GROMACS .gro file of N, CA and C in nm:
model
  402
    1PHE      N    1   3.080  12.989  -6.756
    1PHE     CA    2   3.049  12.851  -6.724
    1PHE      C    3   3.136  12.804  -6.610
    2GLN      N    4   3.085  12.708  -6.540
    2GLN     CA    5   3.153  12.657  -6.421
    2GLN      C    6   3.251  12.546  -6.459
    3LEU      N    7   3.365  12.547  -6.394
    3LEU     CA    8   3.464  12.441  -6.410
    3LEU      C    9   3.488  12.376  -6.275
    4SER      N   10   3.502  12.246  -6.277
    4SER     CA   11   3.536  12.177  -6.154
    4SER      C   12   3.684  12.198  -6.124
    5TYR      N   13   3.724  12.165  -6.004
    5TYR     CA   14   3.864  12.178  -5.966
    5TYR      C   15   3.953  12.095  -6.058
    6SER      N   16   3.912  11.973  -6.088
    6SER     CA   17   3.994  11.887  -6.174
    6SER      C   18   4.006  11.943  -6.315
    7ASP      N   19   3.900  12.008  -6.365
    7ASP     CA   20   3.906  12.073  -6.497
    7ASP      C   21   4.007  12.188  -6.495
    8ARG      N   22   4.002  12.268  -6.389
    8ARG     CA   23   4.097  12.380  -6.377
    8ARG      C   24   4.240  12.330  -6.368
    9LEU      N   25   4.261  12.224  -6.290
    9LEU     CA   26   4.394  12.168  -6.277
    9LEU      C   27   4.445  12.116  -6.412
   10GLN      N   28   4.360  12.055  -6.490
   10GLN     CA   29   4.400  12.009  -6.623
   10GLN      C   30   4.439  12.125  -6.713
   11LEU      N   31   4.368  12.237  -6.705
   11LEU     CA   32   4.404  12.355  -6.784
   11LEU      C   33   4.538  12.412  -6.740
   12VAL      N   34   4.562  12.415  -6.610
   12VAL     CA   35   4.689  12.462  -6.558
   12VAL      C   36   4.802  12.372  -6.604
   13GLN      N   37   4.780  12.241  -6.597
   13GLN     CA   38   4.880  12.144  -6.644
   13GLN      C   39   4.908  12.165  -6.792
   14LEU      N   40   4.807  12.191  -6.870
   14LEU     CA   41   4.824  12.218  -7.013
   14LEU      C   42   4.911  12.341  -7.035
   15CYS      N   43   4.887  12.448  -6.958
   15CYS     CA   44   4.969  12.569  -6.969
   15CYS      C   45   5.114  12.538  -6.937
   16LYS      N   46   5.136  12.457  -6.835
   16LYS     CA   47   5.272  12.422  -6.796
   16LYS      C   48   5.343  12.346  -6.908
   17GLU      N   49   5.275  12.254  -6.969
   17GLU     CA   50   5.337  12.167  -7.069
   17GLU      C   51   5.355  12.234  -7.204
   18LEU      N   52   5.269  12.328  -7.240
   18LEU     CA   53   5.275  12.385  -7.373
   18LEU      C   54   5.370  12.503  -7.388
   19VAL      N   55   5.404  12.568  -7.280
   19VAL     CA   56   5.480  12.691  -7.294
   19VAL      C   57   5.628  12.665  -7.316
   20ILE      N   58   5.691  12.591  -7.229
   20ILE     CA   59   5.834  12.563  -7.242
   20ILE      C   60   5.855  12.415  -7.214
   21THR      N   61   5.930  12.352  -7.301
   21THR     CA   62   5.959  12.210  -7.281
   21THR      C   63   6.110  12.192  -7.266
   22GLU      N   64   6.147  12.087  -7.198
   22GLU     CA   65   6.288  12.056  -7.180
   22GLU      C   66   6.328  11.958  -7.290
   23SER      N   67   6.436  11.988  -7.362
   23SER     CA   68   6.480  11.901  -7.469
   23SER      C   69   6.559  11.784  -7.411
   24GLU      N   70   6.594  11.691  -7.496
   24GLU     CA   71   6.663  11.570  -7.451
   24GLU      C   72   6.800  11.600  -7.391
   25ASP      N   73   6.866  11.706  -7.438
   25ASP     CA   74   6.999  11.737  -7.386
   25ASP      C   75   6.996  11.818  -7.256
   26GLY      N   76   6.875  11.838  -7.200
   26GLY     CA   77   6.862  11.906  -7.072
   26GLY      C   78   6.845  12.056  -7.083
   27THR      N   79   6.850  12.110  -7.206
   27THR     CA   80   6.828  12.254  -7.222
   27THR      C   81   6.680  12.280  -7.242
   28PHE      N   82   6.640  12.402  -7.221
   28PHE     CA   83   6.499  12.437  -7.234
   28PHE      C   84   6.474  12.500  -7.369
   29ASP      N   85   6.373  12.452  -7.437
   29ASP     CA   86   6.337  12.500  -7.570
   29ASP      C   87   6.205  12.574  -7.562
   30THR      N   88   6.208  12.702  -7.590
   30THR     CA   89   6.086  12.780  -7.587
   30THR      C   90   6.016  12.778  -7.722
   31GLY      N   91   6.077  12.718  -7.821
   31GLY     CA   92   6.016  12.715  -7.953
   31GLY      C   93   6.032  12.848  -8.022
   32HIS      N   94   5.966  12.948  -7.972
   32HIS     CA   95   5.978  13.083  -8.025
   32HIS      C   96   5.927  13.181  -7.921
   33ASN      N   97   5.960  13.304  -7.945
   33ASN     CA   98   5.915  13.411  -7.856
   33ASN      C   99   5.767  13.433  -7.880
   34VAL      N  100   5.685  13.421  -7.777
   34VAL     CA  101   5.540  13.433  -7.796
   34VAL      C  102   5.498  13.571  -7.842
   35THR      N  103   5.581  13.671  -7.818
   35THR     CA  104   5.543  13.806  -7.860
   35THR      C  105   5.599  13.842  -7.997
   36SER      N  106   5.679  13.754  -8.059
   36SER     CA  107   5.729  13.785  -8.192
   36SER      C  108   5.614  13.776  -8.292
   37GLY      N  109   5.615  13.862  -8.388
   37GLY     CA  110   5.509  13.863  -8.488
   37GLY      C  111   5.391  13.949  -8.449
   38ALA      N  112   5.380  13.985  -8.324
   38ALA     CA  113   5.272  14.072  -8.280
   38ALA      C  114   5.322  14.216  -8.283
   39SER      N  115   5.242  14.304  -8.339
   39SER     CA  116   5.285  14.443  -8.344
   39SER      C  117   5.167  14.535  -8.320
   40GLY      N  118   5.199  14.656  -8.278
   40GLY     CA  119   5.096  14.757  -8.259
   40GLY      C  120   4.987  14.715  -8.164
   41GLU      N  121   4.863  14.725  -8.211
   41GLU     CA  122   4.747  14.692  -8.128
   41GLU      C  123   4.747  14.545  -8.088
   42ASN      N  124   4.789  14.457  -8.179
   42ASN     CA  125   4.794  14.314  -8.147
   42ASN      C  126   4.891  14.286  -8.033
   43ASN      N  127   5.002  14.359  -8.030
   43ASN     CA  128   5.100  14.341  -7.923
   43ASN      C  129   5.041  14.381  -7.789
   44ALA      N  130   4.965  14.488  -7.787
   44ALA     CA  131   4.900  14.531  -7.663
   44ALA      C  132   4.798  14.428  -7.615
   45VAL      N  133   4.724  14.371  -7.708
   45VAL     CA  134   4.626  14.268  -7.673
   45VAL      C  135   4.697  14.145  -7.619
   46LEU      N  136   4.804  14.104  -7.686
   46LEU     CA  137   4.881  13.987  -7.642
   46LEU      C  138   4.940  14.011  -7.503
   47ASP      N  139   4.993  14.130  -7.479
   47ASP     CA  140   5.045  14.162  -7.346
   47ASP      C  141   4.936  14.149  -7.240
   48SER      N  142   4.817  14.198  -7.271
   48SER     CA  143   4.706  14.189  -7.176
   48SER      C  144   4.666  14.045  -7.151
   49VAL      N  145   4.661  13.965  -7.256
   49VAL     CA  146   4.623  13.824  -7.243
   49VAL      C  147   4.726  13.749  -7.159
   50LEU      N  148   4.854  13.772  -7.184
   50LEU     CA  149   4.958  13.704  -7.107
   50LEU      C  150   4.957  13.749  -6.961
   51HIS      N  151   4.932  13.877  -6.938
   51HIS     CA  152   4.921  13.926  -6.800
   51HIS      C  153   4.803  13.858  -6.729
   52GLN      N  154   4.691  13.846  -6.797
   52GLN     CA  155   4.574  13.780  -6.739
   52GLN      C  156   4.602  13.633  -6.712
   53LEU      N  157   4.671  13.567  -6.804
   53LEU     CA  158   4.707  13.426  -6.783
   53LEU      C  159   4.798  13.411  -6.662
   54ARG      N  160   4.899  13.496  -6.651
   54ARG     CA  161   4.989  13.489  -6.535
   54ARG      C  162   4.912  13.514  -6.405
   55SER      N  163   4.822  13.611  -6.407
   55SER     CA  164   4.741  13.641  -6.287
   55SER      C  165   4.652  13.523  -6.250
   56SER      N  166   4.593  13.459  -6.350
   56SER     CA  167   4.507  13.343  -6.324
   56SER      C  168   4.586  13.226  -6.268
   57LEU      N  169   4.704  13.201  -6.322
   57LEU     CA  170   4.788  13.093  -6.271
   57LEU      C  171   4.832  13.121  -6.128
   58PHE      N  172   4.868  13.246  -6.100
   58PHE     CA  173   4.907  13.283  -5.964
   58PHE      C  174   4.789  13.267  -5.868
   59GLY      N  175   4.672  13.311  -5.909
   59GLY     CA  176   4.554  13.299  -5.825
   59GLY      C  177   4.519  13.154  -5.797
   60PHE      N  178   4.528  13.070  -5.899
   60PHE     CA  179   4.499  12.928  -5.879
   60PHE      C  180   4.596  12.869  -5.778
   61ALA      N  181   4.725  12.895  -5.797
   61ALA     CA  182   4.827  12.838  -5.709
   61ALA      C  183   4.814  12.890  -5.567
   62SER      N  184   4.792  13.018  -5.553
   62SER     CA  185   4.794  13.081  -5.421
   62SER      C  186   4.665  13.063  -5.342
   63TYR      N  187   4.552  13.053  -5.411
   63TYR     CA  188   4.424  13.055  -5.339
   63TYR      C  189   4.337  12.932  -5.360
   64ASN      N  190   4.360  12.856  -5.466
   64ASN     CA  191   4.271  12.744  -5.496
   64ASN      C  192   4.336  12.607  -5.490
   65ALA      N  193   4.468  12.601  -5.499
   65ALA     CA  194   4.535  12.472  -5.505
   65ALA      C  195   4.508  12.391  -5.379
   66HIS      N  196   4.479  12.263  -5.397
   66HIS     CA  197   4.448  12.175  -5.284
   66HIS      C  198   4.570  12.104  -5.229
   67SER      N  199   4.682  12.113  -5.300
   67SER     CA  200   4.802  12.043  -5.252
   67SER      C  201   4.927  12.118  -5.300
   68GLU      N  202   5.039  12.080  -5.242
   68GLU     CA  203   5.167  12.139  -5.282
   68GLU      C  204   5.196  12.108  -5.428
   69LYS      N  205   5.166  11.987  -5.471
   69LYS     CA  206   5.190  11.948  -5.610
   69LYS      C  207   5.108  12.034  -5.707
   70ASP      N  208   4.981  12.058  -5.676
   70ASP     CA  209   4.896  12.140  -5.761
   70ASP      C  210   4.947  12.284  -5.767
   71ALA      N  211   4.989  12.336  -5.652
   71ALA     CA  212   5.044  12.473  -5.649
   71ALA      C  213   5.173  12.480  -5.729
   72GLU      N  214   5.257  12.380  -5.718
   72GLU     CA  215   5.384  12.381  -5.791
   72GLU      C  216   5.360  12.373  -5.942
   73ILE      N  217   5.261  12.297  -5.985
   73ILE     CA  218   5.228  12.292  -6.128
   73ILE      C  219   5.190  12.431  -6.178
   74ALA      N  220   5.105  12.501  -6.103
   74ALA     CA  221   5.060  12.634  -6.144
   74ALA      C  222   5.175  12.735  -6.140
   75TYR      N  223   5.256  12.731  -6.035
   75TYR     CA  224   5.370  12.823  -6.027
   75TYR      C  225   5.471  12.795  -6.138
   76THR      N  226   5.492  12.668  -6.172
   76THR     CA  227   5.583  12.634  -6.281
   76THR      C  228   5.529  12.687  -6.414
   77ALA      N  229   5.399  12.673  -6.436
   77ALA     CA  230   5.338  12.728  -6.557
   77ALA      C  231   5.356  12.880  -6.560
   78LEU      N  232   5.340  12.945  -6.447
   78LEU     CA  233   5.359  13.089  -6.436
   78LEU      C  234   5.502  13.127  -6.474
   79VAL      N  235   5.599  13.055  -6.422
   79VAL     CA  236   5.740  13.080  -6.455
   79VAL      C  237   5.763  13.061  -6.604
   80ASN      N  238   5.706  12.955  -6.660
   80ASN     CA  239   5.722  12.928  -6.803
   80ASN      C  240   5.666  13.041  -6.888
   81VAL      N  241   5.548  13.091  -6.854
   81VAL     CA  242   5.486  13.199  -6.930
   81VAL      C  243   5.573  13.325  -6.922
   82ALA      N  244   5.618  13.359  -6.802
   82ALA     CA  245   5.700  13.479  -6.785
   82ALA      C  246   5.831  13.469  -6.862
   83LEU      N  247   5.896  13.354  -6.856
   83LEU     CA  248   6.022  13.337  -6.928
   83LEU      C  249   6.001  13.336  -7.079
   84ASN      N  250   5.894  13.274  -7.123
   84ASN     CA  251   5.866  13.267  -7.266
   84ASN      C  252   5.828  13.404  -7.323
   85GLU      N  253   5.772  13.488  -7.239
   85GLU     CA  254   5.734  13.623  -7.281
   85GLU      C  255   5.858  13.706  -7.314
   86ARG      N  256   5.969  13.674  -7.251
   86ARG     CA  257   6.098  13.739  -7.275
   86ARG      C  258   6.096  13.891  -7.254
   87LYS      N  259   6.022  13.932  -7.155
   87LYS     CA  260   6.020  14.074  -7.117
   87LYS      C  261   6.077  14.084  -6.977
   88ALA      N  262   6.180  14.164  -6.962
   88ALA     CA  263   6.245  14.178  -6.832
   88ALA      C  264   6.145  14.223  -6.726
   89SER      N  265   6.053  14.311  -6.762
   89SER     CA  266   5.956  14.360  -6.662
   89SER      C  267   5.865  14.248  -6.614
   90SER      N  268   5.823  14.159  -6.702
   90SER     CA  269   5.738  14.045  -6.662
   90SER      C  270   5.815  13.947  -6.575
   91VAL      N  271   5.938  13.919  -6.614
   91VAL     CA  272   6.021  13.826  -6.538
   91VAL      C  273   6.046  13.881  -6.398
   92GLN      N  274   6.081  14.008  -6.389
   92GLN     CA  275   6.108  14.069  -6.258
   92GLN      C  276   5.982  14.073  -6.172
   93PHE      N  277   5.869  14.108  -6.233
   93PHE     CA  278   5.744  14.115  -6.158
   93PHE      C  279   5.707  13.979  -6.099
   94GLU      N  280   5.713  13.874  -6.181
   94GLU     CA  281   5.675  13.741  -6.134
   94GLU      C  282   5.777  13.688  -6.033
   95PHE      N  283   5.904  13.717  -6.053
   95PHE     CA  284   6.005  13.674  -5.956
   95PHE      C  285   5.977  13.739  -5.821
   96GLN      N  286   5.951  13.870  -5.821
   96GLN     CA  287   5.921  13.941  -5.697
   96GLN      C  288   5.796  13.886  -5.630
   97ARG      N  289   5.695  13.856  -5.711
   97ARG     CA  290   5.569  13.804  -5.656
   97ARG      C  291   5.591  13.666  -5.592
   98LEU      N  292   5.667  13.580  -5.659
   98LEU     CA  293   5.695  13.447  -5.601
   98LEU      C  294   5.781  13.460  -5.476
   99LEU      N  295   5.877  13.550  -5.478
   99LEU     CA  296   5.961  13.571  -5.361
   99LEU      C  297   5.877  13.620  -5.243
  100GLN      N  298   5.785  13.710  -5.269
  100GLN     CA  299   5.698  13.762  -5.163
  100GLN      C  300   5.612  13.651  -5.103
  101VAL      N  301   5.558  13.562  -5.189
  101VAL     CA  302   5.479  13.450  -5.137
  101VAL      C  303   5.566  13.360  -5.050
  102THR      N  304   5.687  13.334  -5.095
  102THR     CA  305   5.777  13.248  -5.018
  102THR      C  306   5.805  13.305  -4.880
  103ILE      N  307   5.824  13.436  -4.875
  103ILE     CA  308   5.859  13.501  -4.747
  103ILE      C  309   5.737  13.518  -4.657
  104GLU      N  310   5.624  13.558  -4.715
  104GLU     CA  311   5.508  13.597  -4.634
  104GLU      C  312   5.404  13.487  -4.612
  105SER      N  313   5.410  13.381  -4.690
  105SER     CA  314   5.306  13.278  -4.681
  105SER      C  315   5.311  13.205  -4.548
  106ARG      N  316   5.193  13.181  -4.493
  106ARG     CA  317   5.183  13.102  -4.370
  106ARG      C  318   5.159  12.955  -4.403
  107SER      N  319   5.143  12.927  -4.531
  107SER     CA  320   5.119  12.790  -4.575
  107SER      C  321   5.252  12.725  -4.611
  108GLU      N  322   5.282  12.616  -4.545
  108GLU     CA  323   5.408  12.547  -4.570
  108GLU      C  324   5.416  12.495  -4.714
  109TYR      N  325   5.305  12.443  -4.765
  109TYR     CA  326   5.313  12.387  -4.900
  109TYR      C  327   5.326  12.495  -5.005
  110LEU      N  328   5.272  12.615  -4.982
  110LEU     CA  329   5.293  12.725  -5.078
  110LEU      C  330   5.438  12.772  -5.075
  111ALA      N  331   5.494  12.783  -4.956
  111ALA     CA  332   5.635  12.823  -4.945
  111ALA      C  333   5.726  12.722  -5.013
  112ASN      N  334   5.698  12.593  -4.996
  112ASN     CA  335   5.779  12.490  -5.061
  112ASN      C  336   5.763  12.495  -5.213
  113ALA      N  337   5.641  12.512  -5.261
  113ALA     CA  338   5.615  12.516  -5.405
  113ALA      C  339   5.683  12.636  -5.469
  114THR      N  340   5.675  12.752  -5.405
  114THR     CA  341   5.737  12.871  -5.464
  114THR      C  342   5.889  12.864  -5.454
  115GLY      N  343   5.941  12.804  -5.348
  115GLY     CA  344   6.087  12.792  -5.335
  115GLY      C  345   6.147  12.714  -5.450
  116ASP      N  346   6.085  12.602  -5.485
  116ASP     CA  347   6.134  12.522  -5.598
  116ASP      C  348   6.124  12.600  -5.729
  117CYS      N  349   6.016  12.674  -5.746
  117CYS     CA  350   5.998  12.751  -5.869
  117CYS      C  351   6.094  12.868  -5.877
  118LEU      N  352   6.125  12.930  -5.765
  118LEU     CA  353   6.224  13.039  -5.764
  118LEU      C  354   6.361  12.987  -5.806
  119ALA      N  355   6.399  12.873  -5.754
  119ALA     CA  356   6.527  12.814  -5.792
  119ALA      C  357   6.530  12.785  -5.942
  120ASP      N  358   6.420  12.732  -5.993
  120ASP     CA  359   6.409  12.704  -6.137
  120ASP      C  360   6.414  12.835  -6.216
  121PHE      N  361   6.345  12.936  -6.169
  121PHE     CA  362   6.342  13.067  -6.233
  121PHE      C  363   6.484  13.122  -6.250
  122ILE      N  364   6.561  13.117  -6.143
  122ILE     CA  365   6.696  13.172  -6.145
  122ILE      C  366   6.785  13.097  -6.242
  123THR      N  367   6.778  12.965  -6.242
  123THR     CA  368   6.867  12.888  -6.329
  123THR      C  369   6.828  12.897  -6.476
  124ARG      N  370   6.701  12.924  -6.505
  124ARG     CA  371   6.657  12.927  -6.645
  124ARG      C  372   6.658  13.064  -6.708
  125TYR      N  373   6.664  13.169  -6.629
  125TYR     CA  374   6.661  13.303  -6.684
  125TYR      C  375   6.800  13.337  -6.738
  126ASN      N  376   6.810  13.375  -6.863
  126ASN     CA  377   6.938  13.396  -6.931
  126ASN      C  378   7.028  13.496  -6.861
  127GLU      N  379   6.976  13.607  -6.814
  127GLU     CA  380   7.061  13.706  -6.749
  127GLU      C  381   7.118  13.649  -6.620
  128SER      N  382   7.045  13.563  -6.552
  128SER     CA  383   7.097  13.500  -6.431
  128SER      C  384   7.211  13.406  -6.467
  129ARG      N  385   7.200  13.337  -6.578
  129ARG     CA  386   7.306  13.246  -6.621
  129ARG      C  387   7.434  13.324  -6.645
  130TYR      N  388   7.423  13.442  -6.706
  130TYR     CA  389   7.539  13.523  -6.737
  130TYR      C  390   7.614  13.556  -6.608
  131PHE      N  391   7.543  13.600  -6.505
  131PHE     CA  392   7.609  13.637  -6.380
  131PHE      C  393   7.659  13.514  -6.306
  132ALA      N  394   7.589  13.404  -6.315
  132ALA     CA  395   7.632  13.282  -6.247
  132ALA      C  396   7.758  13.225  -6.312
  133ASP      N  397   7.768  13.237  -6.444
  133ASP     CA  398   7.882  13.183  -6.516
  133ASP      C  399   8.006  13.272  -6.503
  134GLY      N  400   7.987  13.394  -6.461
  134GLY     CA  401   8.099  13.484  -6.438
  134GLY      C  402   8.135  13.555  -6.560
   0.00000   0.00000   0.00000
């Protein structure tokens, strides 16, 4: 079925808001690990679904977004999904992909949107905090 741009943007916004929320004290609450409780075949299906969601969010931000704000919403949702997945390979893959867009993009608003998300990515990823804190 066909979705209008505004419908797609609402779905992207929903992904951004549901995955990771910021608590009142300024820390980020993931609620729980999205892959916990999944095992065996279910874990493989969940991995595939999360990969597809990340790819869809990246595609929306990189190719369909009509503004910097729309792209930033989608990239933020992408960062949230990758961090909530708690898999180093997913985090590294998405970080590399965002970094590549920032470096290679000819679109100023995409470079700005990914730059803000990369900064957020670094500050929120636990292993980055460890190295930053010394």
